[in-house]
Amino acid sequence: SAVISQKPSRDICQRGTSLTIQCQVDSQVTMMFWYRQQPGQSLTLIATANQGSEATYESGFVIDKFPISRPNLTFSTLTVSNMSPEDSSIYLCSVDREGYTFGSGTRLTVV
Amino acid sequence: GIQVEQSPPDLILQEGANSTLRCNFSDSVNNLQWFHQNPWGQLINLFYIPSGTKQNGRLSATTVATERYSLLYISSSQTTDSGVYFCAVEQAGGSYIPTFGRGTSLIVHP
């Protein structure tokens, strides 16, 4: 299975600011996935990131709020823009290689 | 879309006890995985098990695809087993995106 390095592991941010989360995979993958996990909840898919094309967003998530970059087959970033306390969550990236593997997660607190 | 139900939602055990977690799904699946989310939020893949039985140490899992359920067995539980256990499935003929259950929150007391 793949190994994913995700950073930052946690951050506390002021409302109105933006945070960019990075994920680096140890092998080339076609698709990378970004999830949000609100406190006490299950995982919700934000978007699927393909290299060389725009990300595909799930219902309820928009590019202006969660812009995603996918410059190559091993790297992706997710930005949480204009943050509010409701954005406080764990954000995780994932790839599918012989089963889904997740990054270690970014625990975001917006104050 | 496919529905995934996990039970029980919460479980409290004394160290050394055994437990069984269940995942029911509403349609045929191509893939099924069990994950453990530790108290720090990290999701660890336990089993990739669309059918059959697998064992890894004190943990084992069985998926009966024809009856649309999977079971995760934890034997001789330890405090480090605490966390949330998620089941995730990929619907056959559907999106490649996994659907997650709501999870089972496990607390193991020393």
mmCIF file of N, CA, C and O in Angstrom, chain A residues 21-58:
data_model
loop_
_atom_site.group_PDB
_atom_site.id
_atom_site.type_symbol
_atom_site.label_atom_id
_atom_site.label_comp_id
_atom_site.label_asym_id
_atom_site.label_seq_id
_atom_site.Cartn_x
_atom_site.Cartn_y
_atom_site.Cartn_z
ATOM 1 N N ILE A 21 -3.179 22.641 3.042
ATOM 2 C CA ILE A 21 -2.756 21.331 3.526
ATOM 3 C C ILE A 21 -2.091 20.591 2.365
ATOM 4 O O ILE A 21 -2.594 20.619 1.233
ATOM 5 N N GLN A 22 -0.978 19.929 2.647
ATOM 6 C CA GLN A 22 -0.223 19.252 1.599
ATOM 7 C C GLN A 22 -0.214 17.743 1.829
ATOM 8 O O GLN A 22 -0.140 17.285 2.974
ATOM 9 N N CYS A 23 -0.262 17.007 0.743
ATOM 10 C CA CYS A 23 -0.103 15.551 0.802
ATOM 11 C C CYS A 23 0.866 15.084 -0.267
ATOM 12 O O CYS A 23 0.722 15.440 -1.446
ATOM 13 N N GLN A 24 1.838 14.304 0.179
ATOM 14 C CA GLN A 24 2.846 13.740 -0.705
ATOM 15 C C GLN A 24 2.745 12.221 -0.632
ATOM 16 O O GLN A 24 2.784 11.661 0.467
ATOM 17 N N VAL A 25 2.640 11.575 -1.791
ATOM 18 C CA VAL A 25 2.528 10.126 -1.853
ATOM 19 C C VAL A 25 3.858 9.542 -2.328
ATOM 20 O O VAL A 25 4.554 10.164 -3.152
ATOM 21 N N ASP A 26 4.180 8.351 -1.847
ATOM 22 C CA ASP A 26 5.484 7.771 -2.188
ATOM 23 C C ASP A 26 5.500 7.084 -3.535
ATOM 24 O O ASP A 26 6.525 6.528 -3.946
ATOM 25 N N SER A 27 4.375 7.100 -4.251
ATOM 26 C CA SER A 27 4.309 6.511 -5.577
ATOM 27 C C SER A 27 3.278 7.268 -6.407
ATOM 28 O O SER A 27 2.458 7.996 -5.859
ATOM 29 N N GLN A 28 3.340 7.103 -7.706
ATOM 30 C CA GLN A 28 2.420 7.826 -8.575
ATOM 31 C C GLN A 28 1.016 7.221 -8.492
ATOM 32 O O GLN A 28 0.855 5.999 -8.544
ATOM 33 N N VAL A 29 0.043 8.072 -8.376
ATOM 34 C CA VAL A 29 -1.351 7.648 -8.321
ATOM 35 C C VAL A 29 -2.170 8.555 -9.220
ATOM 36 O O VAL A 29 -1.896 9.752 -9.328
ATOM 37 N N THR A 30 -3.179 7.979 -9.847
ATOM 38 C CA THR A 30 -4.012 8.766 -10.753
ATOM 39 C C THR A 30 -4.900 9.733 -9.972
ATOM 40 O O THR A 30 -4.991 10.909 -10.297
ATOM 41 N N MET A 31 -5.554 9.234 -8.964
ATOM 42 C CA MET A 31 -6.508 10.053 -8.222
ATOM 43 C C MET A 31 -6.097 10.186 -6.761
ATOM 44 O O MET A 31 -5.617 9.237 -6.150
ATOM 45 N N MET A 32 -6.318 11.354 -6.236
ATOM 46 C CA MET A 32 -6.180 11.586 -4.811
ATOM 47 C C MET A 32 -7.509 12.141 -4.313
ATOM 48 O O MET A 32 -8.207 12.858 -5.041
ATOM 49 N N PHE A 33 -7.840 11.802 -3.081
ATOM 50 C CA PHE A 33 -9.131 12.164 -2.512
ATOM 51 C C PHE A 33 -8.926 13.008 -1.258
ATOM 52 O O PHE A 33 -8.020 12.748 -0.466
ATOM 53 N N TRP A 34 -9.794 13.980 -1.094
ATOM 54 C CA TRP A 34 -9.761 14.825 0.100
ATOM 55 C C TRP A 34 -11.063 14.663 0.875
ATOM 56 O O TRP A 34 -12.159 14.775 0.304
ATOM 57 N N TYR A 35 -10.922 14.413 2.193
ATOM 58 C CA TYR A 35 -12.063 14.194 3.060
ATOM 59 C C TYR A 35 -12.081 15.212 4.195
ATOM 60 O O TYR A 35 -11.042 15.715 4.620
ATOM 61 N N ARG A 36 -13.261 15.447 4.706
ATOM 62 C CA ARG A 36 -13.434 16.236 5.915
ATOM 63 C C ARG A 36 -14.129 15.364 6.954
ATOM 64 O O ARG A 36 -15.072 14.624 6.620
ATOM 65 N N GLN A 37 -13.686 15.458 8.188
ATOM 66 C CA GLN A 37 -14.334 14.755 9.283
ATOM 67 C C GLN A 37 -14.646 15.770 10.371
ATOM 68 O O GLN A 37 -13.756 16.217 11.110
ATOM 69 N N GLN A 38 -15.896 16.142 10.456
ATOM 70 C CA GLN A 38 -16.307 17.077 11.507
ATOM 71 C C GLN A 38 -16.336 16.350 12.840
ATOM 72 O O GLN A 38 -16.424 15.113 12.889
ATOM 73 N N PRO A 39 -16.245 17.104 13.938
ATOM 74 C CA PRO A 39 -16.137 16.481 15.269
ATOM 75 C C PRO A 39 -17.222 15.449 15.523
ATOM 76 O O PRO A 39 -18.410 15.724 15.371
ATOM 77 N N GLY A 40 -16.815 14.239 15.885
ATOM 78 C CA GLY A 40 -17.750 13.183 16.222
ATOM 79 C C GLY A 40 -18.476 12.566 15.049
ATOM 80 O O GLY A 40 -19.400 11.776 15.250
ATOM 81 N N GLN A 41 -18.077 12.920 13.833
ATOM 82 C CA GLN A 41 -18.786 12.441 12.646
ATOM 83 C C GLN A 41 -17.915 11.487 11.828
ATOM 84 O O GLN A 41 -16.728 11.299 12.112
ATOM 85 N N SER A 42 -18.553 10.915 10.812
ATOM 86 C CA SER A 42 -17.829 10.064 9.877
ATOM 87 C C SER A 42 -17.122 10.927 8.830
ATOM 88 O O SER A 42 -17.159 12.154 8.898
ATOM 89 N N LEU A 43 -16.515 10.287 7.870
ATOM 90 C CA LEU A 43 -15.775 11.009 6.832
ATOM 91 C C LEU A 43 -16.703 11.405 5.699
ATOM 92 O O LEU A 43 -17.536 10.599 5.256
ATOM 93 N N THR A 44 -16.510 12.610 5.198
ATOM 94 C CA THR A 44 -17.259 13.108 4.046
ATOM 95 C C THR A 44 -16.281 13.492 2.957
ATOM 96 O O THR A 44 -15.339 14.254 3.206
ATOM 97 N N LEU A 45 -16.515 12.993 1.750
ATOM 98 C CA LEU A 45 -15.638 13.310 0.637
ATOM 99 C C LEU A 45 -15.853 14.746 0.193
ATOM 100 O O LEU A 45 -16.990 15.154 -0.069
ATOM 101 N N ILE A 46 -14.759 15.498 0.091
ATOM 102 C CA ILE A 46 -14.826 16.865 -0.412
ATOM 103 C C ILE A 46 -14.703 16.863 -1.924
ATOM 104 O O ILE A 46 -15.531 17.437 -2.643
ATOM 105 N N ALA A 47 -13.641 16.225 -2.424
ATOM 106 C CA ALA A 47 -13.379 16.263 -3.859
ATOM 107 C C ALA A 47 -12.380 15.190 -4.234
ATOM 108 O O ALA A 47 -11.646 14.666 -3.398
ATOM 109 N N THR A 48 -12.368 14.901 -5.537
ATOM 110 C CA THR A 48 -11.400 13.987 -6.129
ATOM 111 C C THR A 48 -10.470 14.802 -7.003
ATOM 112 O O THR A 48 -10.936 15.591 -7.850
ATOM 113 N N ALA A 49 -9.170 14.616 -6.829
ATOM 114 C CA ALA A 49 -8.176 15.405 -7.563
ATOM 115 C C ALA A 49 -7.449 14.524 -8.562
ATOM 116 O O ALA A 49 -6.782 13.565 -8.179
ATOM 117 N N ASN A 50 -7.585 14.848 -9.838
ATOM 118 C CA ASN A 50 -6.858 14.170 -10.896
ATOM 119 C C ASN A 50 -5.751 15.069 -11.405
ATOM 120 O O ASN A 50 -5.941 16.289 -11.513
ATOM 121 N N GLN A 51 -4.623 14.494 -11.733
ATOM 122 C CA GLN A 51 -3.528 15.290 -12.249
ATOM 123 C C GLN A 51 -3.870 15.799 -13.642
ATOM 124 O O GLN A 51 -4.341 15.049 -14.486
ATOM 125 N N GLY A 52 -3.670 17.079 -13.860
ATOM 126 C CA GLY A 52 -3.878 17.662 -15.176
ATOM 127 C C GLY A 52 -5.288 18.109 -15.467
ATOM 128 O O GLY A 52 -5.566 18.572 -16.574
ATOM 129 N N SER A 53 -6.167 17.985 -14.522
ATOM 130 C CA SER A 53 -7.536 18.465 -14.730
ATOM 131 C C SER A 53 -8.071 19.049 -13.429
ATOM 132 O O SER A 53 -7.480 18.853 -12.366
ATOM 133 N N GLU A 54 -9.181 19.754 -13.545
ATOM 134 C CA GLU A 54 -9.763 20.338 -12.345
ATOM 135 C C GLU A 54 -10.339 19.254 -11.445
ATOM 136 O O GLU A 54 -10.823 18.226 -11.922
ATOM 137 N N ALA A 55 -10.335 19.531 -10.174
ATOM 138 C CA ALA A 55 -10.884 18.581 -9.214
ATOM 139 C C ALA A 55 -12.392 18.467 -9.378
ATOM 140 O O ALA A 55 -13.052 19.401 -9.842
ATOM 141 N N THR A 56 -12.911 17.315 -9.016
ATOM 142 C CA THR A 56 -14.354 17.071 -9.033
ATOM 143 C C THR A 56 -14.875 17.164 -7.612
ATOM 144 O O THR A 56 -14.471 16.377 -6.754
ATOM 145 N N TYR A 57 -15.793 18.108 -7.391
ATOM 146 C CA TYR A 57 -16.286 18.380 -6.048
ATOM 147 C C TYR A 57 -17.613 17.677 -5.794
ATOM 148 O O TYR A 57 -18.460 17.575 -6.677
ATOM 149 N N GLU A 58 -17.773 17.225 -4.556
ATOM 150 C CA GLU A 58 -19.025 16.605 -4.141
ATOM 151 C C GLU A 58 -20.039 17.698 -3.804
ATOM 152 O O GLU A 58 -19.689 18.866 -3.595
#
